[in-house]
Amino acid sequence: MGKYVPPTVLTNEDLEKRIDTSDEWIRSRTGIEERRIADNETNTSDMAYEAAKEALESANIRPDQLGLILVATVTPDYTFPSVSTMIQERLGAKNAAAMDVSAACAGFIYGVVTAKQFVESGAYEYVLVVGVEKLSKIVDWEDRNTAVLFGDGAGATVVGKVSEGRGILSFELGADGSGGKHLCHKEFIEMNGREVFKFAVRQMGESALSVAEKAGLSKDDVDYLVPHQANIRIMEASRERLGLPVEKMSKSVHKYGNTSAASIPISLTDDLAEGRVKDDDVVVLVGFGGGLTWGALCIKWGK
Ligand SMILES: CC(C)(COP(=O)(O)OP(=O)(O)OC[C@H]1O[C@@H](n2cnc3c(N)ncnc32)[C@H](O)[C@@H]1OP(=O)(O)O)[C@@H](O)C(=O)NCCC(=O)NCCS
């Protein structure tokens, strides 16, 4: 795993000066204290490249060993060339095919599940999956309903074969296009917060339980939960459905806000670096997002 977050911090107090909001409102409704914002010179592909480099180094894989690069993003530099082809060139991953995946905040899970199919079939030995967003460029900074929620960043992983008994035990992907109107990007991000909230609380809990069951496990077998970092109240609801204690849930929403496709890999990278996830832990990753889309993975951690 690897991650990149831009150095510029935007705090709730900074937002108080720009729009009619308060630190107290943002903290109590979302759990967010600050978020990172990329500068004008840093685009989505730059952040994706940094996270990808770190993931390859930590996996000890050379770029030319990659068979495929999947970049989950809804904020690409351009419609085309894709972010995945841009980083393919910068990494020197000359043997890799490349495509972007558009599933909003569930994009990283969609990417990893896709990667798993290619690795399992034997088509590719290693697939790089990056979740990356520069949401600051599509946020309406005058709209207090959305401006307080989002941040920029990237997280990445290399998917490859692992030893018997470890790896991805089960997955779930889903979509409900009828809810697309509740969270969309036309000129800016538009959101019906209450509808998204209700959907997220239900779906995150159900999907987290469902992947554990599909892996033949009960919720008591789950050691750690990495939910999409959208809102602490939504995250807590999924943790409670699994009956896990507070310290068994990944939490970085207070530092980075909602970084969409990047939130799960950013949070998991920090968990690994800080020793919260260890080899042979059963880890559940679960996300939801615009589309509406959702996805979950149950993983026995370790190479
Ligand atoms: C957005 C969200 C935090 C709002 O929380 P909530 O509990 O529904 O909000 P409440 O009902 O307590 O408050 C809504 C009120 O706060 C106001 N409000 C909205 N944003 C505000 C802000 N940043 N500061 C102060 N007030 C704000 C609204 O205008 C509304 O006022 P009204 O009642 O006078 O119309 C919540 O709905 C949510 O998290 N939804 C899911 C969003 C999400 O995760 N999106 C990303 C998906 S990937």
Short mmCIF file of C-alpha atoms and ligand atoms in Angstrom, two decimals, residues 19-22 25-26 29-30 105 143-146 148-150 183 191-198 200 228 230-231 233-234 258 260 288-290, ligand 1:
data_model
loop_
_atom_site.label_atom_id
_atom_site.label_comp_id
_atom_site.label_asym_id
_atom_site.label_seq_id
_atom_site.Cartn_x
_atom_site.Cartn_y
_atom_site.Cartn_z
CA ILE A 19 -18.88 30.39 4.56
CA ASP A 20 -21.69 30.39 7.13
CA THR A 21 -20.61 27.34 9.13
CA SER A 22 -18.89 26.47 12.41
CA TRP A 25 -21.39 21.99 13.36
CA ILE A 26 -18.86 20.26 11.12
CA ARG A 29 -22.27 16.17 12.11
CA THR A 30 -19.29 14.68 10.27
CA CYS A 105 -16.35 6.70 -3.56
CA ASP A 143 -22.08 25.75 -0.84
CA ARG A 144 -21.82 24.94 2.86
CA ASN A 145 -23.72 21.65 2.36
CA THR A 146 -20.79 20.15 0.46
CA VAL A 148 -17.03 21.21 4.39
CA LEU A 149 -17.00 17.50 3.52
CA PHE A 150 -14.32 16.81 0.94
CA LEU A 183 -25.21 12.65 -5.35
CA MET A 191 -25.89 16.26 -2.84
CA ASN A 192 -29.06 15.40 -0.99
CA GLY A 193 -27.26 14.78 2.29
CA ARG A 194 -30.12 13.14 4.13
CA GLU A 195 -30.91 10.63 1.36
CA VAL A 196 -27.24 9.74 0.96
CA PHE A 197 -26.92 9.37 4.71
CA LYS A 198 -29.84 6.93 4.98
CA ALA A 200 -25.04 4.80 3.37
CA HIS A 228 -15.11 4.69 3.45
CA ALA A 230 -17.29 9.95 4.55
CA ASN A 231 -18.77 10.79 7.90
CA ARG A 233 -21.71 8.76 12.09
CA ILE A 234 -22.04 6.56 8.99
CA ASN A 258 -13.92 12.58 2.50
CA SER A 260 -13.80 9.65 -2.19
CA PHE A 288 -20.39 3.57 -0.98
CA GLY A 289 -20.72 6.50 -3.30
CA GLY A 290 -22.34 8.37 -6.15
C1 LIG B 1 -24.47 16.41 5.14
C2 LIG B 1 -24.75 15.89 6.53
C3 LIG B 1 -23.47 15.94 7.36
C4 LIG B 1 -25.78 16.78 7.20
O1 LIG B 1 -26.07 16.28 8.46
P1 LIG B 1 -27.57 16.22 8.97
O2 LIG B 1 -27.56 15.57 10.29
O3 LIG B 1 -28.39 15.62 7.87
O4 LIG B 1 -27.88 17.72 9.11
P2 LIG B 1 -29.01 18.34 9.98
O5 LIG B 1 -30.32 17.76 9.57
O6 LIG B 1 -28.64 18.25 11.42
O7 LIG B 1 -28.89 19.83 9.56
C5 LIG B 1 -29.25 20.29 8.29
C6 LIG B 1 -29.20 21.78 8.42
O8 LIG B 1 -27.85 22.19 8.57
C7 LIG B 1 -27.54 23.16 7.59
N1 LIG B 1 -26.16 22.97 7.16
C8 LIG B 1 -25.71 22.23 6.15
N2 LIG B 1 -24.39 22.33 6.05
C9 LIG B 1 -23.98 23.13 7.04
C10 LIG B 1 -22.74 23.60 7.46
N3 LIG B 1 -21.61 23.25 6.81
N4 LIG B 1 -22.68 24.42 8.52
C11 LIG B 1 -23.79 24.77 9.17
N5 LIG B 1 -25.00 24.37 8.82
C12 LIG B 1 -25.11 23.55 7.77
C13 LIG B 1 -28.51 22.93 6.48
O9 LIG B 1 -28.70 24.11 5.73
C14 LIG B 1 -29.76 22.51 7.21
O10 LIG B 1 -30.41 23.66 7.66
P3 LIG B 1 -32.01 23.76 7.66
O11 LIG B 1 -32.46 22.67 8.60
O12 LIG B 1 -32.25 25.13 8.17
O13 LIG B 1 -32.39 23.54 6.26
C15 LIG B 1 -25.29 14.44 6.49
O14 LIG B 1 -26.56 14.43 5.90
C16 LIG B 1 -24.39 13.51 5.74
O15 LIG B 1 -23.28 13.26 6.13
N6 LIG B 1 -24.87 12.94 4.63
C17 LIG B 1 -24.09 12.03 3.85
C18 LIG B 1 -23.13 12.83 3.02
C19 LIG B 1 -22.02 12.00 2.42
O16 LIG B 1 -21.46 11.17 3.07
N7 LIG B 1 -21.71 12.30 1.18
C20 LIG B 1 -20.64 11.70 0.50
C21 LIG B 1 -20.98 10.33 0.02
S1 LIG B 1 -19.63 9.54 -0.70
#
